[in-house]
Structures are given as structure tokens and as C-alpha cells.
């Protein structure tokens, strides 16, 4: 699913009206009916007090239309506050105002042109927020900021139309969170907005429902976007059908440099994950202390002992491998850092660097310049900031990731609730993952992801696609585990054990 900018959304609305032979007011009615339908599924009783706050633009027009339709459908305790302090409503908002005034539904309508006497709000009320939509360019200030704070302090259940008022559709680095409406439920149109994917906005958006309002499919397909939400239908064709006459070497060889004394579990989880997602051969190079652990826990994998008993001190490649993964449980001993430097200078295979491989680079930043083009790195927030400097927000972190991905020509898998895959070039630079859950916030989940991505690389999938596919499958496996066990009980091996089923779900188009 493409994620469009606020400007693109306006163009898509216009393209839809032209293609379908409708006017913008008809499209607004369609959106309002979708909102009302979703509200009715929430089983809000018709006698419940509903307070609607509408702004002077098209988001306000949406809110007025919602109020009218609810009243026409039997909701009898609706108050509407339309803010027209500048005496200038959008054409569609003005039309919706007249339709509301002329409707037969019972609505207490108030148009605010000067001073505003706030209504008393309570925690039993439903508030519908239609003050400002995605066209907002500047932070809310003065009167509108006060209205947002009034809504937030009321304790009422807040439903925002399309986007919480005060939150911009894309970047919000200079916006104040306390001057934004904090929604319990956001009903957005057709696709999520970019700002919805940042951690710090979660409490502002609340629960999110995407409503299909029938925007023109050809226009959606034709228009480019730098951002994409990964879904099953996006990536299923990356999984190639298996030839019944194939052999294990047809599915690639993975070399994993991982493990150190006391951290062999990370190597185990990466190796199992690479095998579980279809790699033909997996070899683990680890300290000698890991021999019994690896060959007992993952007998399907081969073990290559390092000359050192406790740490990895050599990352020489003695055979051809279709993918090389480095980092899980590796430690940051100087011997290990030296070995990583030698590998980066000589490796010709696609590379995945995670965990302590990244921490080794932090110890020796010059290694960043040695990363082969299209190397995949998979940092969590802390690892990213150690590598590239502290970032004040996830929004700023994404901007930095875009910058350094281009600078070093690497692929960055920035792990979070919506894991972001940042590519160094192309029309769609950032992919957001749609799978995964809070149960995956557990030790070893990242080690599993490293193995998954390496396993797909080994099967000949291009690095950009292997990263996206790996993240999606990993998250889907975590979702299956959470459904079966519950979020509190999921551990990393539960995710690994369900990789096969996750792949099957994608291949069979079940998600």
C-alpha cells in the first residue's frame, strides 16, 4: 500500500472526482458515510451525547456531514461547534453547513465567529474531532490549541476524522504534542499517513482504522510515493515456487559469524531461523566453546570452530556462500573487531550485519566506510543512535536513516513497532512493515530476524527485497505466536518455530 503526502492526497481526490464523474461534495459524503458506519459498529447508543468540533476547512466539512448523517439515523443528542472565526469556510464546508441547517435531524448547531464559550465536557461524552485535516501546515496556537487541550482534558472518548487535529500528515518536529488532539480512535481515509508510523505519535492517534472511500484505483497506481506499507499482497510474489527436482544447494548457503562465551543462544536462534525460512545450507562460525551447544541445538547446521575458545577472532571465508550474516552474540573483543574489518575488505557475498557487528563498528567507526554496497544493517533504536548520533525522535531518526543509507549505499532495517526498511535509492525509499506485535519485544527476536533475512538472501532474493520480505515474515510469525500463546508468553524460539507457517500464509495469499 502506497503512503501519500498531503499534497498527493489532494491530487488523488481531484483525480477520483474526474475519473468517477462526481464532485468533491459527493466524495465528502462518501467519506462521512464511511465514518458513520464505523461509529455505528462501536455500538454507541443513540441517546449518548455526541459533541462535534468542526474547523473551517474540508475536515470540518467532513465533521458536519457526519453530524447530520448521525442525526438522520436517530442519534438525538448531538451538539456541533463550527469554528468560523475568520469568516471564511471552504466551499465544501459551507455547503455541509447549509445541509446540516436544513436537515430534519435534531442537532444543536453553534457557529463560532467571535468568542467561544466552551461547553462542559465529561468522560461520558463522545467527541468527534474535525478541526483540521492533513492540509495543516503549522502548529495549532492560541484559540485552537486551547480547544485541543479542552478536548484532551475532558476524559471523553475522542474520535478523530482522518487525522487528529494538530498533527501534520508528514513531519511534526516543531509541533507541540499537548496542542494536538489526542484521539482514542482515528478513522483515516484510504491509507495511513506518514506521521502515523512514528512511535511518539501513538498516544495521539489511538486505535487506527483505515476506511476505504473508493479513491480511483488507476490514479492510486499511477501516482508515485516515496513510502510504502508492506502487505502480504506486496511481497508474496518474491517467494518463488520450489522445483520438485531441486536439491539443497539450489537454495543457497549461509555463513553466520556469531556467538561468544555465554552468548551462544544468539547463534542458535539465527541458524535455526535461516534454515526455517528455506536456506539450503547453514554454517555457523563460532568460538570452540560453542561446538556442543550448536550441534545439539541445531543439528541441521554445520559448525566451523574459531581458533579461539571464547570469541570469534577470524572471519575468513573458505567456501562460497550466497549470504553472510554477522553479529548475534558476537561480543566486541578487539580480536572480533579486527576480524570484522578483514571480512568487510574481502567479502563478495551479500551481507547482513546486526547486534554486536554494529557495536564493533561503533568501536571503530572507520568500518562504516568499508561496508560493501547494499549491505543490510538491522539496528534497533539504541544501536542506530550509537552508530549515527542521538536522535530526539523517531521522525528525526528516519530522516537520518535516509541520509546515511544514501551516503553509504546501504539498506537500513530500523527496528520498531513499524519496522522501517530504508533503501539507498529508487522511487520508494522507505518501506514500513505491517506485521508484528508487542510480544516480540523479547530477547533473541532480533537474532531470529538476522537469520531470516540471511536465509532469503541465500535463495537469490535481492537485498532490498530480502530485507522487506524478512521483516514481514518475521512479524507474521510473531503474530501467529502471539495469537496462540498470548503476547506475554512469546519468546524468540516461538517466532522461529512459526516461520514456515508464516511463509505458507503468504504463498497461499491468506494475508
CSV table of N, CA and C in Angstrom, one decimal, residues 257-261 285-288 304-318 326 329-343 360 364:
chain,number,residue,atom,x,y,z
A,257,UNK,N,28.5,-15.7,11.3
A,257,UNK,CA,29.6,-15.4,12.3
A,257,UNK,C,28.9,-14.9,13.6
A,258,UNK,N,28.8,-15.7,14.6
A,258,UNK,CA,28.0,-15.4,15.8
A,258,UNK,C,28.5,-16.1,17.0
A,259,UNK,N,28.1,-15.6,18.1
A,259,UNK,CA,28.3,-16.3,19.4
A,259,UNK,C,29.6,-15.9,20.1
A,260,UNK,N,29.7,-16.0,21.4
A,260,UNK,CA,30.8,-15.9,22.2
A,260,UNK,C,30.5,-16.6,23.5
A,261,UNK,N,31.5,-16.7,24.4
A,261,UNK,CA,31.2,-17.4,25.7
A,261,UNK,C,30.0,-16.8,26.4
A,285,UNK,N,30.0,-20.2,12.2
A,285,UNK,CA,31.4,-20.0,12.7
A,285,UNK,C,31.3,-19.3,14.1
A,286,UNK,N,31.8,-20.0,15.1
A,286,UNK,CA,31.7,-19.5,16.4
A,286,UNK,C,32.9,-20.0,17.2
A,287,UNK,N,33.1,-19.5,18.4
A,287,UNK,CA,34.2,-19.9,19.3
A,287,UNK,C,34.1,-21.4,19.5
A,288,UNK,N,35.2,-22.1,19.8
A,288,UNK,CA,35.2,-23.5,20.1
A,288,UNK,C,34.3,-23.9,21.2
A,304,UNK,N,31.6,-24.5,12.2
A,304,UNK,CA,33.0,-24.2,11.9
A,304,UNK,C,33.7,-23.5,13.1
A,305,UNK,N,34.6,-24.2,13.8
A,305,UNK,CA,35.1,-23.6,15.1
A,305,UNK,C,36.2,-22.6,14.8
A,306,UNK,N,36.1,-21.5,15.5
A,306,UNK,CA,37.2,-20.5,15.5
A,306,UNK,C,38.4,-21.1,16.2
A,307,UNK,N,39.5,-20.5,16.0
A,307,UNK,CA,40.7,-21.0,16.7
A,307,UNK,C,40.7,-20.5,18.1
A,308,UNK,N,39.9,-19.5,18.4
A,308,UNK,CA,39.8,-19.0,19.8
A,308,UNK,C,38.7,-19.8,20.6
A,309,UNK,N,38.9,-20.0,21.8
A,309,UNK,CA,38.0,-20.7,22.6
A,309,UNK,C,36.7,-19.9,23.0
A,310,UNK,N,36.9,-18.6,23.2
A,310,UNK,CA,35.8,-17.8,23.8
A,310,UNK,C,35.2,-16.8,22.8
A,311,UNK,N,36.0,-16.3,21.9
A,311,UNK,CA,35.4,-15.2,21.0
A,311,UNK,C,35.8,-15.6,19.5
A,312,UNK,N,35.1,-14.9,18.6
A,312,UNK,CA,35.4,-15.1,17.2
A,312,UNK,C,36.6,-14.2,16.9
A,313,UNK,N,37.6,-14.7,16.4
A,313,UNK,CA,38.8,-14.0,16.1
A,313,UNK,C,39.2,-14.0,14.6
A,314,UNK,N,38.4,-14.8,13.8
A,314,UNK,CA,38.7,-15.0,12.4
A,314,UNK,C,37.4,-15.1,11.6
A,315,UNK,N,37.3,-14.3,10.6
A,315,UNK,CA,36.0,-14.3,9.8
A,315,UNK,C,36.4,-14.6,8.3
A,316,UNK,N,37.4,-15.4,8.1
A,316,UNK,CA,37.8,-15.8,6.7
A,316,UNK,C,36.7,-16.6,6.1
A,317,UNK,N,36.5,-16.5,4.8
A,317,UNK,CA,35.5,-17.3,4.1
A,317,UNK,C,36.3,-18.3,3.3
A,318,UNK,N,36.1,-19.6,3.6
A,318,UNK,CA,36.9,-20.7,3.0
A,318,UNK,C,36.1,-21.3,1.9
A,326,UNK,N,26.5,-11.5,10.2
A,326,UNK,CA,27.5,-11.3,11.3
A,326,UNK,C,26.8,-10.5,12.4
A,329,UNK,N,25.2,-12.2,19.3
A,329,UNK,CA,26.0,-12.7,20.4
A,329,UNK,C,27.5,-12.7,20.2
A,330,UNK,N,28.0,-11.9,19.3
A,330,UNK,CA,29.4,-11.9,18.9
A,330,UNK,C,30.3,-11.3,19.9
A,331,UNK,N,29.9,-10.3,20.7
A,331,UNK,CA,30.8,-9.5,21.5
A,331,UNK,C,31.6,-8.5,20.7
A,332,UNK,N,32.3,-7.7,21.5
A,332,UNK,CA,33.1,-6.6,20.8
A,332,UNK,C,34.6,-6.7,21.2
A,333,UNK,N,35.1,-7.9,21.4
A,333,UNK,CA,36.5,-8.0,21.7
A,333,UNK,C,37.3,-7.4,20.5
A,334,UNK,N,38.5,-6.9,20.8
A,334,UNK,CA,39.3,-6.3,19.8
A,334,UNK,C,39.7,-7.3,18.7
A,335,UNK,N,39.8,-8.6,19.0
A,335,UNK,CA,40.1,-9.6,18.0
A,335,UNK,C,38.9,-9.7,17.1
A,336,UNK,N,37.7,-9.6,17.6
A,336,UNK,CA,36.5,-9.7,16.8
A,336,UNK,C,36.4,-8.5,15.9
A,337,UNK,N,36.7,-7.3,16.4
A,337,UNK,CA,36.6,-6.1,15.6
A,337,UNK,C,37.6,-6.2,14.4
A,338,UNK,N,38.8,-6.7,14.7
A,338,UNK,CA,39.8,-6.9,13.6
A,338,UNK,C,39.3,-7.9,12.6
A,339,UNK,N,38.7,-9.0,13.1
A,339,UNK,CA,38.2,-10.0,12.1
A,339,UNK,C,37.1,-9.4,11.2
A,340,UNK,N,36.2,-8.6,11.8
A,340,UNK,CA,35.2,-8.0,11.0
A,340,UNK,C,35.7,-7.0,10.0
A,341,UNK,N,36.8,-6.3,10.3
A,341,UNK,CA,37.4,-5.4,9.4
A,341,UNK,C,38.0,-6.2,8.2
A,342,UNK,N,38.6,-7.3,8.5
A,342,UNK,CA,39.1,-8.2,7.4
A,342,UNK,C,38.0,-8.7,6.5
A,343,UNK,N,36.9,-9.1,7.1
A,343,UNK,CA,35.8,-9.6,6.3
A,343,UNK,C,35.2,-8.5,5.4
A,360,UNK,N,30.6,-3.4,17.1
A,360,UNK,CA,32.0,-3.4,16.7
A,360,UNK,C,32.3,-2.1,15.8
A,364,UNK,N,34.9,1.1,16.1
A,364,UNK,CA,35.8,1.5,15.1
A,364,UNK,C,35.0,2.1,13.9
